[in-house]
Coordinates of C-alpha atoms in Angstrom, one line a residue:
Chain A
M1 CA 0.0 0.0 0.0
I2 CA 2.8 2.4 0.9
A3 CA 4.8 1.4 -2.1
A4 CA 1.8 2.3 -4.3
A5 CA 1.5 5.6 -2.6
A6 CA 5.3 6.2 -3.1
L7 CA 4.8 5.4 -6.8
A8 CA 2.0 7.9 -7.2
I9 CA 4.1 10.6 -5.4
L10 CA 7.0 9.9 -7.8
V11 CA 4.6 10.3 -10.8
A12 CA 3.4 13.6 -9.4
M13 CA 7.0 14.7 -8.9
S14 CA 8.0 13.8 -12.5
L15 CA 5.1 15.8 -13.8
A16 CA 6.2 18.7 -11.7
I17 CA 9.7 18.5 -13.2
V18 CA 8.2 18.4 -16.7
R19 CA 6.3 21.6 -15.9
A20 CA 9.5 23.1 -14.4
L21 CA 11.4 22.4 -17.7
L22 CA 8.5 23.5 -20.0
G23 CA 7.3 26.5 -18.0
P24 CA 7.4 29.6 -20.2
T25 CA 7.6 32.1 -17.3
I26 CA 9.8 32.0 -14.2
Y27 CA 6.7 31.8 -12.0
D28 CA 5.7 28.5 -13.6
R29 CA 9.1 27.1 -12.7
I30 CA 8.8 28.4 -9.1
L31 CA 5.4 26.9 -8.8
A32 CA 6.6 23.5 -10.1
I33 CA 9.5 23.5 -7.7
N34 CA 7.2 24.4 -4.9
L35 CA 4.9 21.5 -5.7
F36 CA 8.0 19.3 -6.0
G37 CA 9.1 20.3 -2.5
T38 CA 5.7 19.6 -1.0
K39 CA 5.7 16.1 -2.6
T40 CA 9.2 15.6 -1.2
V41 CA 7.8 16.1 2.3
M42 CA 5.2 13.5 1.5
L43 CA 7.9 11.1 0.3
I44 CA 9.9 11.5 3.5
T45 CA 6.9 10.7 5.6
L46 CA 6.4 7.6 3.4
I47 CA 10.0 6.5 4.0
A48 CA 9.4 7.1 7.7
A49 CA 6.4 4.7 7.5
M50 CA 8.3 2.2 5.4
A51 CA 11.4 2.1 7.6
G52 CA 9.2 2.2 10.7
R53 CA 11.4 4.9 12.2
A54 CA 9.3 7.8 13.6
D55 CA 12.3 10.1 13.9
Y56 CA 12.4 10.6 10.1
L57 CA 9.3 12.8 10.5
D58 CA 11.4 15.5 12.0
I59 CA 13.3 15.6 8.7
A60 CA 10.0 16.0 6.9
L61 CA 9.0 18.9 9.1
V62 CA 12.3 20.7 8.7
Y63 CA 12.1 20.1 4.9
A64 CA 8.6 21.6 4.8
M65 CA 9.9 24.7 6.7
I66 CA 12.9 25.1 4.4
N67 CA 10.7 24.7 1.3
F68 CA 8.5 27.5 2.5
I69 CA 11.4 29.8 3.5
G70 CA 13.2 29.2 0.2
M71 CA 10.0 29.9 -1.7
I72 CA 9.5 33.2 0.0
A73 CA 13.2 34.2 -0.5
V74 CA 13.1 33.4 -4.2
L75 CA 9.9 35.4 -4.6
K76 CA 11.3 38.3 -2.7
F77 CA 14.3 38.3 -4.9
F78 CA 12.2 38.2 -8.1
E79 CA 9.8 40.9 -6.9
Y80 CA 12.2 43.4 -5.5
G81 CA 15.3 42.6 -7.6
S82 CA 17.4 42.0 -4.4
L83 CA 17.1 40.4 -1.0
G84 CA 17.6 43.8 0.7
H85 CA 20.9 45.5 1.4
A86 CA 22.9 44.7 4.6
G87 CA 22.6 47.5 7.2
S88 CA 19.8 49.3 5.4
D89 CA 17.0 49.3 8.0
G90 CA 14.5 50.3 5.4
Q91 CA 15.1 54.0 4.7
E92 CA 15.2 53.7 0.9
D93 CA 12.5 51.6 -0.8
Chain B
M1 CA -6.8 -6.2 6.9
T2 CA -8.5 -4.6 9.9
I3 CA -10.9 -1.7 9.4
L4 CA -8.1 0.7 10.3
D5 CA -5.9 -0.6 7.6
I6 CA -8.7 -0.3 5.0
L7 CA -9.4 3.3 6.2
S8 CA -5.7 4.3 6.1
G9 CA -5.4 2.7 2.7
T10 CA -8.3 4.6 1.2
L11 CA -7.0 7.9 2.7
L12 CA -3.5 7.2 1.3
L13 CA -4.9 6.4 -2.1
A14 CA -7.2 9.4 -2.1
G15 CA -4.3 11.6 -1.2
C16 CA -2.2 10.1 -4.0
A17 CA -5.0 10.5 -6.5
L18 CA -5.3 14.1 -5.6
G19 CA -1.6 14.6 -5.9
V20 CA -1.4 13.1 -9.4
I21 CA -4.5 15.1 -10.5
G22 CA -2.9 18.3 -9.2
A23 CA 0.3 17.5 -11.2
I24 CA -1.7 16.7 -14.3
G25 CA -3.6 20.0 -13.9
L26 CA -0.2 21.6 -13.5
I27 CA 0.8 20.3 -17.0
R28 CA -2.4 20.7 -18.9
F29 CA -3.8 24.1 -17.9
P30 CA -3.1 26.9 -20.4
D31 CA -2.0 29.7 -18.1
F32 CA 0.1 30.3 -15.0
Y33 CA -2.8 31.4 -12.8
T34 CA -4.9 28.3 -13.7
R35 CA -1.9 26.0 -13.1
M36 CA -1.4 27.7 -9.8
H37 CA -5.0 26.9 -8.9
A38 CA -4.5 23.3 -9.8
A39 CA -1.3 23.0 -7.8
G40 CA -2.4 25.1 -4.9
V41 CA -5.8 23.5 -4.3
T42 CA -4.6 19.9 -4.3
D43 CA -1.4 20.5 -2.4
T44 CA -2.9 21.1 1.0
L45 CA -5.7 18.6 0.7
C46 CA -3.4 15.9 -0.7
A47 CA -1.1 16.5 2.3
G48 CA -4.0 16.3 4.7
L49 CA -5.4 13.0 3.4
F50 CA -1.9 11.6 3.1
L51 CA -0.8 12.5 6.6
G52 CA -4.1 11.3 8.0
G53 CA -3.7 8.0 6.3
L54 CA -0.2 7.6 7.7
A55 CA -1.2 8.7 11.2
I56 CA -3.6 5.8 11.3
Q57 CA -0.8 3.5 10.3
F58 CA 1.4 4.8 13.2
G59 CA -1.5 4.7 15.7
M60 CA -1.8 6.9 18.8
T61 CA 2.0 7.6 19.2
L62 CA 4.4 10.5 19.1
A63 CA 4.7 10.0 15.4
S64 CA 1.1 10.8 14.8
A65 CA 1.6 14.0 16.8
K66 CA 4.5 14.8 14.5
L67 CA 2.4 14.1 11.4
L68 CA -0.3 16.4 12.8
L69 CA 2.3 19.1 13.3
I70 CA 3.5 18.7 9.7
F71 CA 0.0 18.9 8.5
L72 CA -0.8 22.0 10.5
F73 CA 2.4 23.7 9.3
M74 CA 1.6 22.9 5.7
L75 CA -2.0 24.0 6.2
F76 CA -0.7 27.5 7.1
T77 CA 2.3 27.9 4.8
C78 CA 1.1 26.4 1.5
P79 CA -1.7 29.0 1.0
T80 CA 0.7 31.7 2.1
S81 CA 3.4 30.8 -0.4
S82 CA 0.8 30.5 -3.1
H83 CA -0.4 34.0 -2.3
A84 CA 3.1 35.3 -2.3
L85 CA 3.7 33.6 -5.7
A86 CA 0.5 35.1 -7.2
K87 CA 1.4 38.5 -5.9
A88 CA 4.9 38.3 -7.3
A89 CA 3.6 37.1 -10.6
R90 CA 1.0 39.8 -10.8
H91 CA 3.5 42.6 -9.9
G92 CA 5.9 41.0 -12.5
G93 CA 3.4 42.0 -15.2
L94 CA 1.9 38.5 -15.8
K95 CA -1.6 39.0 -17.3
P96 CA -4.2 36.2 -16.8
W97 CA -5.0 34.3 -20.0
T98 CA -8.4 35.0 -21.5
K99 CA -9.7 32.6 -24.2
A100 CA -11.5 35.4 -26.1
G101 CA -8.7 37.9 -25.7
S102 CA -5.8 35.8 -27.0
D103 CA -4.6 38.9 -28.8
G104 CA -1.3 37.7 -29.9
L105 CA 0.4 38.7 -26.6
D106 CA 2.2 35.9 -24.7
A107 CA 2.1 35.5 -21.0
M108 CA 4.5 38.3 -20.2
G109 CA 2.7 40.7 -22.6
H110 CA 5.3 40.7 -25.3
E111 CA 4.3 41.1 -29.0
G112 CA 4.3 38.4 -31.6
A113 CA 3.4 35.4 -29.5
K114 CA 1.5 32.6 -31.2
S115 CA -2.0 32.6 -29.8
R116 CA -3.1 29.1 -28.8

């Protein structure tokens, strides 16, 4: 049962990679990688279930956090052209 | 196959079906915003069904609590990142695709795009 779930997740991940390669705009690619990251979290929980070791779930949780933070950082970079300058506490826009 | 196994199996399969449907929607939809709808909607629900199915496998242990935490975290952050992505795309000048108005402009509004 869990192997079938893992196979379905891998199919969804490969479709996300196809969209990442095909995507005409940058935002399609970011969206595909975001979906890929979410599916990776699912895959890690599956591996935790397969291996029977519950401490893999911490890895999945950390991966979900990193996926979110990376997503917001990339979007901030694309929207404002830079990730903010060191030492500038927001005077210039 | 106890009732719990059957229940967790159906939840897992429903989660996987949603995941694949979301990925297919990601491929087939014509425009970024529609693809985002496909990916964003199924993401959170697929995670919910999936983690619910796995929590039943693990039973009432610390692992189920961790799975619940993962689900809660994704419940709050997936929509937030989708919103940030849509806002960035909209500010980046990406116009929604309209079937009637395929006026030769491509997604970023440049001239001379083939209208599908």
